[in-house]
Structure formats: structure tokens, C-alpha cells
Coordinates of C-alpha atoms and ligand atoms in Angstrom, one line a residue:
X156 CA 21.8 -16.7 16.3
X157 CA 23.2 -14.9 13.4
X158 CA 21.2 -13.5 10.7
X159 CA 23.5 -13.6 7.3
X160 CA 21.3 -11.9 4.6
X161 CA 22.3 -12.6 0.8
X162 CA 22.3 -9.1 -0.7
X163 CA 23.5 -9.8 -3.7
X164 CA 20.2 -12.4 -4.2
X165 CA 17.7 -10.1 -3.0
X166 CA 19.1 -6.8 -5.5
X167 CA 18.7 -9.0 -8.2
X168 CA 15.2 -10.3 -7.5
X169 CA 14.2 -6.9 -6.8
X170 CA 15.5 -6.0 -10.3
X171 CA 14.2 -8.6 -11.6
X172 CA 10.7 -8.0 -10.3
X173 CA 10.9 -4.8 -11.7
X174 CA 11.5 -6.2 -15.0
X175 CA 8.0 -6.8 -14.8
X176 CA 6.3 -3.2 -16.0
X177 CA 4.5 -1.9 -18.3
X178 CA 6.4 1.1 -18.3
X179 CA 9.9 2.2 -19.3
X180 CA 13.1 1.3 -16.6
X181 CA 13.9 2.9 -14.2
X182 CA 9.7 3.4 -14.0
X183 CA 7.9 0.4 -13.1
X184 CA 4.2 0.0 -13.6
X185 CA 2.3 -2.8 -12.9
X186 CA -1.5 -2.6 -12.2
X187 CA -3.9 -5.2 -10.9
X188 CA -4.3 -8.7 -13.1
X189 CA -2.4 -6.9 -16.0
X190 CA -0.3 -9.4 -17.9
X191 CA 2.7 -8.0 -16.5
X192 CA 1.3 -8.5 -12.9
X193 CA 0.3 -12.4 -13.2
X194 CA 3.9 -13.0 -14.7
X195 CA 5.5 -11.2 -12.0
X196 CA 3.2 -13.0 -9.4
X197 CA 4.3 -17.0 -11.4
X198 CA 8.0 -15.6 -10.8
X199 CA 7.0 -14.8 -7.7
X200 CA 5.3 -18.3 -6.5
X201 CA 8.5 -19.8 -8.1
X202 CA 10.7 -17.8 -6.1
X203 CA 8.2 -19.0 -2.7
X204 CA 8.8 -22.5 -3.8
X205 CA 12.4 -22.9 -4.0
X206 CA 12.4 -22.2 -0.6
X207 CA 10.3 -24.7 0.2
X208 CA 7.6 -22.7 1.1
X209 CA 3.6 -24.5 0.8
X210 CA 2.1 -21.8 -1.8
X211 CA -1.6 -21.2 -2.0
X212 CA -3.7 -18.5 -3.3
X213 CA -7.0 -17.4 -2.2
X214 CA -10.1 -16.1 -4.8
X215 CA -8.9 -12.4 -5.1
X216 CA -5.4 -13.7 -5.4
X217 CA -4.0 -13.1 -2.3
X218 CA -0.6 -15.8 -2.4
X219 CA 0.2 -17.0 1.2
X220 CA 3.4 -18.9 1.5
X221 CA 4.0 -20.6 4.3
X222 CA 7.1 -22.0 6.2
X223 CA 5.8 -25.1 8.7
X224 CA 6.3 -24.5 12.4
X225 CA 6.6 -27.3 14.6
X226 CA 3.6 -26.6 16.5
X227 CA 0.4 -26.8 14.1
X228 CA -2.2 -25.8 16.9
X229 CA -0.3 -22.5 17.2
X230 CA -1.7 -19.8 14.9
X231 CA 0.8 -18.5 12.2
X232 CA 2.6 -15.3 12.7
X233 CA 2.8 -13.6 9.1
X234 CA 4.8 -11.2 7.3
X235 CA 4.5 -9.2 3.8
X236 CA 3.0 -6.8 1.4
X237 CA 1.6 -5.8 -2.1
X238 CA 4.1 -5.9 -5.4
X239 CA 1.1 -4.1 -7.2
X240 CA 3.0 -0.4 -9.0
X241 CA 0.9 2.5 -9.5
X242 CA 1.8 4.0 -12.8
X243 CA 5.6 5.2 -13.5
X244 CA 6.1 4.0 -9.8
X245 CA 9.9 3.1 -8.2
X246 CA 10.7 -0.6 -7.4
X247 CA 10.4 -0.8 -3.7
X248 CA 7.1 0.6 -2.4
X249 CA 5.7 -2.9 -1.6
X250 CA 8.3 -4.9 -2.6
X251 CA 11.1 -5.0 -0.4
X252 CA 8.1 -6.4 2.1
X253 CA 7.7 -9.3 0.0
X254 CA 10.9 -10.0 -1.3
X255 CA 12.3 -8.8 1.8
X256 CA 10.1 -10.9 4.0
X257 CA 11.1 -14.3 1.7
X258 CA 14.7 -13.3 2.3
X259 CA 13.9 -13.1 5.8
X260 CA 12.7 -16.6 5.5
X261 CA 15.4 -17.7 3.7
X262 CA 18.0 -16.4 6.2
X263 CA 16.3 -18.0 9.1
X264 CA 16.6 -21.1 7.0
X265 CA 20.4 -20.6 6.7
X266 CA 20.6 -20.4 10.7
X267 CA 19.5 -23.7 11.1
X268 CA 16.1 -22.0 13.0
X269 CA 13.2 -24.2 13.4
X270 CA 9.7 -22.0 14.1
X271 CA 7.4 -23.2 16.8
X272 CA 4.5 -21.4 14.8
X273 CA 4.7 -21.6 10.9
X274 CA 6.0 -18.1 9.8
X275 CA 3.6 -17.1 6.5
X276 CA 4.5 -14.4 3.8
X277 CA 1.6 -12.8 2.3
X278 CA 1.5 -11.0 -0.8
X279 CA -1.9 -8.9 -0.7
X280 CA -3.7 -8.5 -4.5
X281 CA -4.1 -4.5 -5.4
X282 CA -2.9 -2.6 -2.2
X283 CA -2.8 0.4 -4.7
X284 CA -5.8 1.5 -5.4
X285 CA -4.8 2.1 -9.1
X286 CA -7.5 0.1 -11.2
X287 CA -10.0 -0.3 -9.1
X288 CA -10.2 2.5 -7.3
X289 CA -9.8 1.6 -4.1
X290 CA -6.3 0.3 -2.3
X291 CA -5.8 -2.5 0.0
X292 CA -8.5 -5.0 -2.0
X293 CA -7.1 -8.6 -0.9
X294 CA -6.7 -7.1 2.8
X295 CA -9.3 -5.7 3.2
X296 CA -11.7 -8.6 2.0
X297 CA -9.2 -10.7 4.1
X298 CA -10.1 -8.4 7.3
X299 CA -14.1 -8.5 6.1
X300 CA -13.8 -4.9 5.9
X301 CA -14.8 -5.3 2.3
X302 CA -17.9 -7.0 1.9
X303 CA -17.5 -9.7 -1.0
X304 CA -20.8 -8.4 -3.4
X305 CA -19.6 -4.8 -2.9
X306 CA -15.6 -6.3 -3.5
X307 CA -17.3 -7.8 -6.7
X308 CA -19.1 -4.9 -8.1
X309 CA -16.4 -2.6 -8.1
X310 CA -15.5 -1.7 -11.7
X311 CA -12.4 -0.5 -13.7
X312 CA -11.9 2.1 -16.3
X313 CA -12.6 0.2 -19.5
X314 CA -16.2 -1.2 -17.5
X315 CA -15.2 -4.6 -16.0
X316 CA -16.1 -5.9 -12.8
X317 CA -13.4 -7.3 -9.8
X318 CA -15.3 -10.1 -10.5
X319 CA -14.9 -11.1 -14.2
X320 CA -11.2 -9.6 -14.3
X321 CA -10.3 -11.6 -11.5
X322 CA -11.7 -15.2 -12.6
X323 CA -10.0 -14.3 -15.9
X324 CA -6.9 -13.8 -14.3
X325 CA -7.4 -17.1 -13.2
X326 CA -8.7 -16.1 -9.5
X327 CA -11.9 -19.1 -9.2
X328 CA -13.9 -19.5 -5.6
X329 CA -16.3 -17.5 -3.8
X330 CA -15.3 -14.1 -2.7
X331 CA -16.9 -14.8 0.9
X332 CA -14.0 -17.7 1.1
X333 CA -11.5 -14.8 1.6
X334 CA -12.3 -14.0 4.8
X335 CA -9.8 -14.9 7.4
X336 CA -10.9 -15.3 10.8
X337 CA -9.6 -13.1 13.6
X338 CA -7.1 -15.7 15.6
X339 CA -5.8 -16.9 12.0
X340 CA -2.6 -15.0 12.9
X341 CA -0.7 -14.2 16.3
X342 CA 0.8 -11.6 14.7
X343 CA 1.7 -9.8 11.4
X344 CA 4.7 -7.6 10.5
X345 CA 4.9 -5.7 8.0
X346 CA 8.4 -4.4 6.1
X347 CA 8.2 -1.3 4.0
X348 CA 10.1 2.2 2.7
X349 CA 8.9 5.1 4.8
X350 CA 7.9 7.2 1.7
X351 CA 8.3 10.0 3.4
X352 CA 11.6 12.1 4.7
X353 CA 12.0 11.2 8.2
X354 CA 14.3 8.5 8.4
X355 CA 16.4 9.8 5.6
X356 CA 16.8 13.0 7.1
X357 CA 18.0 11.8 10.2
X358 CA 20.4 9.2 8.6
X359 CA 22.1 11.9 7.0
X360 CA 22.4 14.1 10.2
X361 CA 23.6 11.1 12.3
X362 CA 25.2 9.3 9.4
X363 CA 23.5 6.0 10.1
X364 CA 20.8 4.2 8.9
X365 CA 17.9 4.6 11.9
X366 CA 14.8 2.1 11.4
X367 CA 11.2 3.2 12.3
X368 CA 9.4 1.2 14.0
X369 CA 5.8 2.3 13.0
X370 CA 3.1 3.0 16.3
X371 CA 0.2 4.3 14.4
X372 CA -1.2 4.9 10.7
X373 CA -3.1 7.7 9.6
X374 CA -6.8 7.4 8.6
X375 CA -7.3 7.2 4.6
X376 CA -10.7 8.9 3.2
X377 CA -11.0 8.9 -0.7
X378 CA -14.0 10.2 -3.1
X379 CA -14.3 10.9 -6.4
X380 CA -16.1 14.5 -7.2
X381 CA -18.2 14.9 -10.4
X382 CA -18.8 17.9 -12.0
X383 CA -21.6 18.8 -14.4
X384 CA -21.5 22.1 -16.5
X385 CA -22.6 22.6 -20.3
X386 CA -20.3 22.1 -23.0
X387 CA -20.0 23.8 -26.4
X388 CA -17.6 24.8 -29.0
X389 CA -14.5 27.0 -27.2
X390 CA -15.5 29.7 -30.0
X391 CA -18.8 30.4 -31.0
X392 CA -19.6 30.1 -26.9
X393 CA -19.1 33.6 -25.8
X394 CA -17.8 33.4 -22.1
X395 CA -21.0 35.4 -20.2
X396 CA -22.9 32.8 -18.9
X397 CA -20.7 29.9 -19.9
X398 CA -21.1 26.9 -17.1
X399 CA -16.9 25.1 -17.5
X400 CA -17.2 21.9 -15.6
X401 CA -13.1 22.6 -15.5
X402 CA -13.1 25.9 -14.6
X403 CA -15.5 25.1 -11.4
X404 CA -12.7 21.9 -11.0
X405 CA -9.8 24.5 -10.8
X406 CA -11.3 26.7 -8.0
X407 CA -12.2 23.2 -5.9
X408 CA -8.8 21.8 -6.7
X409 CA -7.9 25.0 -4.6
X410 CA -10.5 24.3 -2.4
X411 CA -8.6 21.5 -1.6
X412 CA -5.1 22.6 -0.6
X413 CA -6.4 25.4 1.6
X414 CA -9.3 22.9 3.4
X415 CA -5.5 20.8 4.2
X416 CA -3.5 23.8 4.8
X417 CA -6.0 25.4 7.6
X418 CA -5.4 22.8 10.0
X419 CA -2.5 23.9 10.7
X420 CA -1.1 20.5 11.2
X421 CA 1.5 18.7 9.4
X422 CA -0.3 15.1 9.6
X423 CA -3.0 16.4 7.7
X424 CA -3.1 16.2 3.9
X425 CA -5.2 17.0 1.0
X426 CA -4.6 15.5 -3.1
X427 CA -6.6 15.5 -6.4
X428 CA -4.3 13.1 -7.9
X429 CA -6.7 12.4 -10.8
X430 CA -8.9 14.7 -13.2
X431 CA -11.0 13.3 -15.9
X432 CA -12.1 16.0 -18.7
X433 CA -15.0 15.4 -21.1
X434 CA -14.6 15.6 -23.7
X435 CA -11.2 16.5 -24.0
X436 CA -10.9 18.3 -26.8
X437 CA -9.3 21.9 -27.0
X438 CA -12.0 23.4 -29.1
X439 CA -14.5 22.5 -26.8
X440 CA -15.8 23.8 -23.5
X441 CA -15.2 20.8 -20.8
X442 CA -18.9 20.1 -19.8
X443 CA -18.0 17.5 -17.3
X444 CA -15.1 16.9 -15.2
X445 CA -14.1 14.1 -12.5
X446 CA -11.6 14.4 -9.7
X447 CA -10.3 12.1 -7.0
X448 CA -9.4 13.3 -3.8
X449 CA -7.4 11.9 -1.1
X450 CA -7.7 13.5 2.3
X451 CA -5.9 11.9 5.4
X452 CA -4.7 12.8 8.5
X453 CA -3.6 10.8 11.7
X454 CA -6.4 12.1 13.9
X455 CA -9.4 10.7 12.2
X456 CA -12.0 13.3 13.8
X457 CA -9.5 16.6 12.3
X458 CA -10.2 14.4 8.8
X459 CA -13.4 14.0 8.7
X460 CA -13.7 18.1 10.0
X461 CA -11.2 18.6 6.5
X462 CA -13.5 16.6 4.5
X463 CA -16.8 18.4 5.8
X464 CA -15.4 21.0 4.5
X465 CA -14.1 20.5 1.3
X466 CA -17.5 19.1 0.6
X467 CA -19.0 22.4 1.6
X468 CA -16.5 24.2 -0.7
X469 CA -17.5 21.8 -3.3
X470 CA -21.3 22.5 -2.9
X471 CA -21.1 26.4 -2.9
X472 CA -18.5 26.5 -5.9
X473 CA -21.5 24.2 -7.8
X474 CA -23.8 26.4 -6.8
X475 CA -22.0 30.0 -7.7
X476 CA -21.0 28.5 -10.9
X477 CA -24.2 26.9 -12.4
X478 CA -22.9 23.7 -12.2
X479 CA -24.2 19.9 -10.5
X480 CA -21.7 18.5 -8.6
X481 CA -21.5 15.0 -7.0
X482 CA -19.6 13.6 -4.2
X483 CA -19.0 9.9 -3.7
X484 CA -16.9 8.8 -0.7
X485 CA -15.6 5.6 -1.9
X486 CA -13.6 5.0 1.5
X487 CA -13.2 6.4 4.8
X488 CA -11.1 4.2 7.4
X489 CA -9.9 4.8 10.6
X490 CA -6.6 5.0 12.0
X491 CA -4.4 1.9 13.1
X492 CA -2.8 0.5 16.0
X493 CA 0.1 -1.0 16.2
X494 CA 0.7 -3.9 19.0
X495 CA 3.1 -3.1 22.2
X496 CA 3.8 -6.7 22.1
X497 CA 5.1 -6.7 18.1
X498 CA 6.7 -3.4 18.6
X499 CA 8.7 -4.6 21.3
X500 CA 9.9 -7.7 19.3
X501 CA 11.3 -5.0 16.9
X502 CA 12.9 -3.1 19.7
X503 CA 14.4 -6.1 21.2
X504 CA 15.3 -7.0 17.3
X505 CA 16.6 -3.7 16.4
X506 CA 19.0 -3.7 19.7
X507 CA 20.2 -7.2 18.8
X508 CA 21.2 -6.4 15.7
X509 CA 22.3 -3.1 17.1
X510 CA 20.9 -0.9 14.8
X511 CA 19.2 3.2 15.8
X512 CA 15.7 3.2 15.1
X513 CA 12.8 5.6 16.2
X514 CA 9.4 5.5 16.9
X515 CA 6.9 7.0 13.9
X516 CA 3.8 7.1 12.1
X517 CA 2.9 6.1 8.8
X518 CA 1.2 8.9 7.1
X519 CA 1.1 6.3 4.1
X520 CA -1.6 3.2 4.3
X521 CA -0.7 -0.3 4.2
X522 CA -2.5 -3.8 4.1
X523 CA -1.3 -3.7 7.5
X524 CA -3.7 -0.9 8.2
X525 CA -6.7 -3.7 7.5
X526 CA -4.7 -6.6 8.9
X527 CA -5.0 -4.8 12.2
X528 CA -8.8 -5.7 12.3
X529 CA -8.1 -9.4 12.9
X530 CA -4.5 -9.3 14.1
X531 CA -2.0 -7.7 16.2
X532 CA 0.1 -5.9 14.1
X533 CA 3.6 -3.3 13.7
X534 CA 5.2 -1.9 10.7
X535 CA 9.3 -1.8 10.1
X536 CA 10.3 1.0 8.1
X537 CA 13.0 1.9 6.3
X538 CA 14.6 4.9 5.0
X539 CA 14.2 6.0 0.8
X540 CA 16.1 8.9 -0.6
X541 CA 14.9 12.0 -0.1
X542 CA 11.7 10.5 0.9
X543 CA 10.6 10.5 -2.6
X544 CA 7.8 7.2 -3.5
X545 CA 5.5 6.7 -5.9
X546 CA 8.1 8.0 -8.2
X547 CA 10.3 6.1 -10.6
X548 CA 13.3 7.6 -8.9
X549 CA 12.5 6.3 -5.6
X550 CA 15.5 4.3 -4.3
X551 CA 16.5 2.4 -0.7
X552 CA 20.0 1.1 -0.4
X553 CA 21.3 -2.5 0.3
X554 CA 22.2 -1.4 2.8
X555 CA 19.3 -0.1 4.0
X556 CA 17.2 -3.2 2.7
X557 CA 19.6 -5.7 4.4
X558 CA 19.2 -4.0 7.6
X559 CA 15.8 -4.0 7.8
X560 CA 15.4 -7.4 6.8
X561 CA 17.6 -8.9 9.5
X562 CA 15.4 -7.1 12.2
X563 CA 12.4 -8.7 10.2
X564 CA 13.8 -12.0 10.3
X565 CA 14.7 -11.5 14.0
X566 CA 11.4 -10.1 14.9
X567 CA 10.0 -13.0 13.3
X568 CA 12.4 -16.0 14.6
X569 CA 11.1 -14.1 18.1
X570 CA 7.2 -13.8 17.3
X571 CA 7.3 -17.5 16.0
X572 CA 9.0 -19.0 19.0
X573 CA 11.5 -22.0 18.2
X574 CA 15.4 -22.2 18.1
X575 CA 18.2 -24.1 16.1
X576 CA 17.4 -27.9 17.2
X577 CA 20.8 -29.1 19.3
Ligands
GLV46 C1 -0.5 3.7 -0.5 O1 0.1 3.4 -1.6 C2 -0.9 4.9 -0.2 O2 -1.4 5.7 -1.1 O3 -0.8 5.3 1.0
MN47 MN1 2.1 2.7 -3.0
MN48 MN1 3.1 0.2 -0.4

């Protein structure tokens, strides 16, 4: 079977999804339930449609669109990813897994291939943990990871729960309903840009676009670190004795870097992507500060020994400098598996199409890191430029996108079973 894939369609959805932002082109942002998010998600459901794909949503949002198999006892075998953008993001990271995946579909159409099992694209609701605070939401209710009251409690910036942002988005039904049972799926596959260096690197040495085919990803922790210190005007205060909520966030920032750094390992990493200064003025002595951090690493135990000790370093800076400090651990997730069964299918796939790829891990998470509680899963991976994500100048080629979208659509013509009726 041959797998014709119509670039010049898929570019211009994926521009035209980016269209979609809150945030100047080439940047794309677009955050949870924003305004910009539910239109991208109707264009989205319109796009599922025409393909003649049964659309259905679940009470977080989650959009499953499903192509009928033949065989209707046989579990589905699904595909897809998140089109949620973290501020001033690139168009991709997410995307070309949804888009790609519904191209995928639409190719095996073309072919004349008939699935055994249905083939289902999912599009997960707030893999980025942007306004929330925590990533993979719709996957990781889906997997039950995420217990519905806690899912519903969790609150954004301006106050509001999951709850009441997500019924005004339109998003009705119990939370408990999102569950999905493990044996819902045979299989799910998951297509997305490394965001990292590997695969670009090596396409440039051998001057051809290698896939990875992703065995493992590495175990996410996050917290958020409060800092309480005593504020007052920046220049009555004289500084003996002063307790700067900021100055006690710099040295843990610090902290940080060298807890990730003394490992010695490359898989392990260590981020304050967000700090929160009260009250923000410059003529006044920050009196209380908030920081996220982000600590992963593939081997889950070496993680946990990083975070230990950043908490410690986060204790005795408090201490030395006068100030409370807090540490909440909003997540802390294992490591995932990918299946020898799936990742064979993407061998077998890659060979077919008779395109280099390489075994990897994803130092990034994924829904697919919570879809591996309930199904067997694999990741596809291709290469970005430079490695660079979560940047507006991240960029993938056509080429690069078609590739990995025909061993998708292979993958999944070979996970679903079936053939082009005679
Ligand atoms: C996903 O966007 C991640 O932060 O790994
Ligand atoms: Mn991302
Ligand atoms: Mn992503």
C-alpha cells in the first residue's frame, strides 16, 4: 500500500491553526478554554468531520474522533496529542500529532484501507500545564491518575476553578465520566517534535531526516516554592537585618541549577520557569516571592535524590535568611514505558517507508506519558531545528512532518489490522 500524504493541506492547516493565538505571529499562544482555544478546537472538530470522522467530546473536553473499523468488538487503537500553546510558543509542539494524526487518517482513506479496529484521534484538553498548573489534565483524568474532585479544585491565576471554566467553556458531565477503562484501547501512538537536539543533529551529520522512535520518558516532578520575608519601602529600610523574600529566591534559584548539575548526568534537569514578586514595585522590598520548579530526570529514584535536595537547600536558605518558606509538590510521576509490540510496528513502518530512525527517550512529557497507565503505548518523533521548542521560532520541515506522518499512518494501518477490500 502506498501512503500519498497531501503536504500542501496539512502546512496550511497547521498555519491556519496557528492563526489561533493570542499572541503576535510567528508566536502562538493559546492557553486552556481561552477564546482563542475553543475556536481553534470548532475549526478543529470541523476539520475531524469532513473526513468523516464520528466527533465526540468528553466533560474536560477531551475530542475523540473516530474512524469505524470493521470489527466493533475489537478495541480501538488511537493516535494524537494536545494543540494547547504555552505563551509565545512555536506551532508544532502538539500539533503536528493532531493534525498530523487526521492527515494520517486521511491518507489511509486515500489508499482505499479499510481498519479491522476503528482508528481514534484524540486531542487531549491542557497537556501544558500553563493555566492550571499542572500539564496533561484530559490524560491524566482519562488514565484516573487524576482524581476528578482534585481535577475540579484546581484553580487558575485570576481564582477560577477547572470546574466552573470548564462548564463555561461549554464542557457539561461529571468529571468521574472521563475515565476510560484500561482495554478501551489496543494501542496508542503518539506523533510529536523531539524538542530537543538529537535528531536534528544527526540529520545534519548524515544529511537525512532520521525518526525516533521513543522507548522511554522521563519522570516529571513539579512544585511551587513560597517564600515569606518582610517587606518595606526600598529606602527608609536600611539593609542590616532586612528579610528579601527575592533575595532568599535568587540564592534557591541557584540552589537549583547546581542540585541538577551534581548528578553528573545529562538526563537530569532542573528549571524555575516562573517567579511571582509581591508586590512588585521597585521602591519596595519584595516581601514575598513564588517560584515553580520543574525537576526531571529519566531515572525516577536520581529525581527524587535531586529534589530531596533542593528541598533541603530550600529549608536552610529560609532558615539563614529569616525567611518561611513553603514547598508544595503539585506532581511527581514516574517514568514511562513504551510497548515492544508498538515500537516494532514503527520499526517495521519506518523500514517500509525506508526511512533512518533511532531509538531515544523523551526527556519532554506527553499525554502519552498518562496513556501508558491504561494502554500500550510508543511515541514517533521528529526532528525541530536546532532542537529549539517552546519557542516561537521553533520549526519542523514538510518534509520532516510528511515523513513522520506516513510512518504514523503505516503504524497505524498495521496496529488496526484490515487491508484495501478486493
Ligand atoms: C511538555 O510540554 C513538557 O513540559 O514536557
Ligand atoms: Mn509543550
Ligand atoms: Mn507537546
Amino acid at each position: 500500500m502506498k501512503i500519498d500524504i497531501d503536504q500542501q493541506r496539512l502546512n496550511g492547516e497547521i498555519d491556519a491553526l496557528a492563526a489561533f493565538s493570542d499572541a503576535e505571529a510567528p508566536a502562538v499562544t493559546r492557553v486552556v478554554f481561552s477564546e482563542q482555544d475553543l475556536r481553534a478546537r470548532a475549526w478543529l472538530k470541523e476539520r475531524f468531520a469532513e473526513a468523516g470522522l464520528a466527533v465526540r467530546e468528553d466533560a474536560v473536553g477531551n475530542t475523540f474522533a473516530r474512524w469505524q473499523g470493521t470489527n466493533l468488538d475489537l478495541p480501538a487503537v488511537a493516535t494524537g496529542s494536545h494543540v494547547d500553546a504555552i505563551p509565545h510558543a512555536g506551532k508544532y509542539d502538539g500539533v503536528v500529532g493532531v493534525l498530523g494524526g487526521l492527515e494520517a487518517i486521511r491518507a489511509l482513506q486515500r489508499a482505499g484501507f479499510r481498519p479491522d479496529r476503528s482508528i481514534e484521534l484524540i486531542m487531549f484538553t491542557s497537556e501544558e500545564p500553563t493555566r492550571f498548573g499542572l500539564g496533561c489534565l484530559g490524560s491524566r483524568l482519562m488514565s484516573g491518575i487524576l482524581k476528578p474532585f482534585a481535577a475540579a479544585a484546581l484553580r487558575d491565576a485570576e481564582g477560577q476553578t477547572l470546574d466552573t471554566v470548564r462548564q463555561q467553556a461549554g464542557f457539561h458531565g461529571s468529571l468521574e465520566s472521563v475515565r476510560v477503562a484500561p482495554g478501551t484501547y489496543s494501542g496508542f501512538v503518539e506523533l510529536h517534535i523531539e524538542q530537543g537536539p538529537i535528531l536534528d543533529q544527526q540529520k545534519r551529520e548524515q544529511e537525512k531526516v532520521p525518526l525516533g522512535l521513543v522507548t522511554h520518558i522521563a519522570a516529571p516532578a513539579s512544585s511551587q516554592i513560597t517564600i515569606e520575608g518582610e517587606g518595606g519601602h526600598a529606602g527608609a529600610r536600611l539593609m542590616p537585618g532586612r528579610r528579601d523574600a527575592l533575595c532568599a529566591a535568587s540564592e534557591i534559584i541557584l540552589a537549583v541549577e547546581q542540585a541538577a548539575l551534581s548528578t553528573g548526568a545529562i538526563d537530569t534537569v532542573g528549571t524555575v520557569g516562573i517567579c511571582r514578586v509581591h508586590p512588585g514595585a521597585v521602591n519596595s522590598i519584595p516581601c514575598r516571592v513564588q517560584l515553580s520548579l520543574d525537576v526531571r530526570d529519566t531515572d525516577a529514584a536520581r529525581r527524587d535524590r535531586v529534589q530531596a535536595e533542593i528541598e533541603a537547600a530550600v529549608r536552610e536558605i529560609g532558615k539563614r535568611r529569616g525567611v518561611s518558606v513553603n514547598i508544595e509538590v503539585i506532581n511527581s510521576d514516574p517514568p514511562a514505558e513504551s510497548s515492544p509490540e508498538i515500537l516494532t510496528a514503527l520499526t517495521t513502518a519506518c523500514e517500509a517507508e525506508g526511512i533512518a530512525y533511532r531509538r531515544m527517550v523523551s526527556r519532554a512529557y506527553h499525554d502519552s506519558s498518562f496513556m501508558s497507565r491504561i494502554a500500550p503505548i510508543a511515541m514517533l518523533f521528529i526532528p525541530c531545528r536546532g532542537g529549539v521548542s517552546h519557542r516561537a521560532d521553533e520549526y519542523s520541515s514538510p518534509e520532516e512532518i510528511g515523513q513522520g506522518v506516513r510512518v504514523l499512518a503505516r503504524t497505524l494501518a498495521m496496529l488496526a489490522g484490515g487491508g484495501r477490500p478486493v
